[in-house]
Short mmCIF file of C-alpha atoms in Angstrom, two decimals:
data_model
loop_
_atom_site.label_atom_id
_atom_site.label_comp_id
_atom_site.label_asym_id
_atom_site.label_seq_id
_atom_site.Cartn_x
_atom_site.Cartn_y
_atom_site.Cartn_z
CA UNK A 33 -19.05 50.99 18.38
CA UNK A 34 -17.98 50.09 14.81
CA UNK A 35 -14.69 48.01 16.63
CA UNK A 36 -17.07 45.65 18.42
CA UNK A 37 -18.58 43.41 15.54
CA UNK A 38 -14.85 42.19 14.70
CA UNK A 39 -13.67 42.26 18.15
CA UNK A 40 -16.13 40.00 18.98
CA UNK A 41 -15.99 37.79 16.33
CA UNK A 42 -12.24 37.03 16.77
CA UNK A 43 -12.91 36.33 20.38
CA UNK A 44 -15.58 33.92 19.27
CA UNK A 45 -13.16 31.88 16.69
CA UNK A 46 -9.77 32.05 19.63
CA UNK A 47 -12.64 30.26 21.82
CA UNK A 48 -13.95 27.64 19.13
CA UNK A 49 -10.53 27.15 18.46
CA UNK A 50 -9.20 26.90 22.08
CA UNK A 51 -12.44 24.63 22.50
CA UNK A 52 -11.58 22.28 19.90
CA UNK A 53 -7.67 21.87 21.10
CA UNK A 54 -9.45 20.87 24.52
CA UNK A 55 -11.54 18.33 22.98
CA UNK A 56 -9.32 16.92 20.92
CA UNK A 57 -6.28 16.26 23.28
CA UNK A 58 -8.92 14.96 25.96
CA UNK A 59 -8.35 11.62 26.50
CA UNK A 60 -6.91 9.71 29.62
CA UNK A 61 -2.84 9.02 29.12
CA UNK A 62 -2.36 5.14 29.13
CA UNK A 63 -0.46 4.73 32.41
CA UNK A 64 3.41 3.97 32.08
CA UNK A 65 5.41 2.30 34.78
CA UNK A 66 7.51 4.68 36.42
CA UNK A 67 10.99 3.04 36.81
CA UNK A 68 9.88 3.02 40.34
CA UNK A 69 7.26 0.65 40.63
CA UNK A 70 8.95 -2.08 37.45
CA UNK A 71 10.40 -4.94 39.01
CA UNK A 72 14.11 -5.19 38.27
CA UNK A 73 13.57 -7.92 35.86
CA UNK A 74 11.72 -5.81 33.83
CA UNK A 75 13.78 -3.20 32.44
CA UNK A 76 11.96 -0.89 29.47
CA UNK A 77 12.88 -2.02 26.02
CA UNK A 78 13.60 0.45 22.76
CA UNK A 79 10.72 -0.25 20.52
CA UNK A 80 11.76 1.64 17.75
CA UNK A 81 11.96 -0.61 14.18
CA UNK A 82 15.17 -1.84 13.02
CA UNK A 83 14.48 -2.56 9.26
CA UNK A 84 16.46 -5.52 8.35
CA UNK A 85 17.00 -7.67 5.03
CA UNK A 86 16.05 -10.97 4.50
CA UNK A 87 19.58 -12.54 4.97
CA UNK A 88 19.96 -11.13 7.86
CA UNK A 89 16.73 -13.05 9.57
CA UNK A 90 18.66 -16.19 10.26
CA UNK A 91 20.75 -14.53 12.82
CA UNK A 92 17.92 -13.40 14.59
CA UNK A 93 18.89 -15.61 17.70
CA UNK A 94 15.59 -17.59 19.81
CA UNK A 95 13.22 -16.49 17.29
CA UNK A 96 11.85 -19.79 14.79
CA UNK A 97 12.57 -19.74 11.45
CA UNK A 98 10.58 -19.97 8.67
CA UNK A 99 11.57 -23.33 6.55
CA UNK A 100 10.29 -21.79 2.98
CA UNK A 101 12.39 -19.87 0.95
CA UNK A 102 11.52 -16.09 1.21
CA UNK A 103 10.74 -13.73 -1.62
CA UNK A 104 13.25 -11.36 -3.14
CA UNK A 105 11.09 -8.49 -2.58
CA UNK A 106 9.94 -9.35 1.63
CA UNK A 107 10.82 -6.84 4.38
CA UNK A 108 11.34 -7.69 7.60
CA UNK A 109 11.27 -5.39 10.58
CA UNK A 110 12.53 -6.76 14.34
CA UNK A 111 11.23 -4.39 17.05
CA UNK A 112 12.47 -5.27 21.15
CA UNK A 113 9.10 -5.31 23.27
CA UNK A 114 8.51 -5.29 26.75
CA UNK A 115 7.07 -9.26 26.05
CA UNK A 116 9.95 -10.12 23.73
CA UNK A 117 11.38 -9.43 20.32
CA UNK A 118 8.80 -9.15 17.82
CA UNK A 119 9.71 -9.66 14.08
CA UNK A 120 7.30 -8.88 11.38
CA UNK A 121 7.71 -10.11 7.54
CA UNK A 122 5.81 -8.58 4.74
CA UNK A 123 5.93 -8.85 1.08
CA UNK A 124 3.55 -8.76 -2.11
CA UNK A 125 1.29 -11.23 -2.51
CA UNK A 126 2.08 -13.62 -5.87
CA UNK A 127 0.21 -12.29 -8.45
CA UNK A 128 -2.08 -15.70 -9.49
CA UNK A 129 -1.65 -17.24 -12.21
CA UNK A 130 -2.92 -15.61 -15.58
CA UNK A 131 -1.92 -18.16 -18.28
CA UNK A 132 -1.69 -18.23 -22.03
CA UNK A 133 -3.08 -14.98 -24.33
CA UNK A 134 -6.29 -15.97 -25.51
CA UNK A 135 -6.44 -16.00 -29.00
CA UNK A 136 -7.19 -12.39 -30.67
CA UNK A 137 -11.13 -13.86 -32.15
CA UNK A 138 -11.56 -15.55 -28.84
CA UNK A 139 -11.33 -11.77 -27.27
CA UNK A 140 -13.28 -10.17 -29.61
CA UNK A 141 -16.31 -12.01 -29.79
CA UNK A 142 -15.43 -12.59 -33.95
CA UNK A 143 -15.51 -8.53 -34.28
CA UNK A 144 -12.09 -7.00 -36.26
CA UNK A 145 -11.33 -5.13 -32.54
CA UNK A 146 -11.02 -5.84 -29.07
CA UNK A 147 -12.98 -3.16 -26.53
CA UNK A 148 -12.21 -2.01 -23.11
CA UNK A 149 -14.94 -4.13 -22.12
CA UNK A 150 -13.97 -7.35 -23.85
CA UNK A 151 -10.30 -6.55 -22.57
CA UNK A 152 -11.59 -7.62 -19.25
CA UNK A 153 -12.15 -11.06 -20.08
CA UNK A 154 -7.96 -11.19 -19.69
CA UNK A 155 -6.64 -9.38 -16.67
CA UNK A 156 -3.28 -8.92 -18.25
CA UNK A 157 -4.46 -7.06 -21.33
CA UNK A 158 -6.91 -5.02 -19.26
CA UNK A 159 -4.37 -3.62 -16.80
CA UNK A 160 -2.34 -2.89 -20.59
CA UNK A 161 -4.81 -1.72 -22.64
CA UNK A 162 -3.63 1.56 -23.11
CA UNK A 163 -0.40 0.16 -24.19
CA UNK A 164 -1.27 -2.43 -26.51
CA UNK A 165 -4.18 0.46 -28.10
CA UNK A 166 -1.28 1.69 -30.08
CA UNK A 167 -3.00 4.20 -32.05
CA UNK A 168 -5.27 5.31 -29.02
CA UNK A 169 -8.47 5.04 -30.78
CA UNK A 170 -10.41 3.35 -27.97
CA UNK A 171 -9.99 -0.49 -29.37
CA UNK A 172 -7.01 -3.15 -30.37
CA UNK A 173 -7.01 -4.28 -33.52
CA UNK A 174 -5.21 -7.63 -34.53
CA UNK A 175 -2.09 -6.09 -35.35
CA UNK A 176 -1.68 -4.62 -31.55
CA UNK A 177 -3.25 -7.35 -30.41
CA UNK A 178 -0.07 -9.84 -32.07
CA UNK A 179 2.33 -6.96 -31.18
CA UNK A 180 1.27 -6.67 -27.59
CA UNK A 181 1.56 -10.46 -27.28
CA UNK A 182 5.20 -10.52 -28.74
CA UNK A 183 6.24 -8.57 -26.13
CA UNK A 184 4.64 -9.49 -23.29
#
């Protein structure tokens, strides 16, 4: 009688388990043609990506080209479906514009630091205000402000 509390228990969490494998893998298969019923003009095509560089797109055969100039930095990936070749280009986005440093008493309001919060006000020196705070006190004083500028 003592063996039955844990014999039971396991038998309980092998069902929940077995339960949840059920659930999870039910779910109707998409149906594939069978090499059977395709049409000889339809052969099955590999799928798998071929990761290319961006030289190499001009070779790409029936495909249009794009006319503009593509970044350094774009990937392009050329997959074989059963509708055609697919080709997919992705890069970063341009980072916009951010234009000249403000001037250090434009930032700080007239104060003899510039905040976190009045770092804001110019993306570039929030996303490096922990580089520019040389000292790590919490603020940027004129000095780091002038430093981080020379730099930048």
């Amino acid at each position: 009688m003592k063996y039955r509390k844990p014999l039971l228990t396991v038998l309980a969490a092998s069902a929940l388990m077995l339960a949840g494998q059920v659930i999870a893998q039910d779910t109707t298969p998409q149906s594939t043609p069978t090499q059977d019923t395709m049409p000889q003009s339809a052969t099955p095509q590999d799928t798998t990506p071929q990761s290319t560089t961006p030289q190499d797109t001009t070779t790409q055969g029936t495909m249009p080209q794009n006319t503009a100039p593509m970044p350094a930095d774009q990937t392009t990936a050329t997959m074989n479906t059963p509708s055609g070749e697919l080709t997919v280009h992705s890069s970063m986005p341009t980072p916009p514009p951010a234009g000249p440093a403000p001037s250090f008493e434009q930032l700080s309001g007239g104060a003899r630091y510039i905040t976190e919060d009045q770092a804001s006000a110019y993306p570039l020196l929030a996303n490096d205000f922990i580089y520019a705070d040389h000292n790590r006190n919490g603020r940027i004083s004129k000095d780091e402000y002038q430093r981080w500028t020379a730099q930048k």
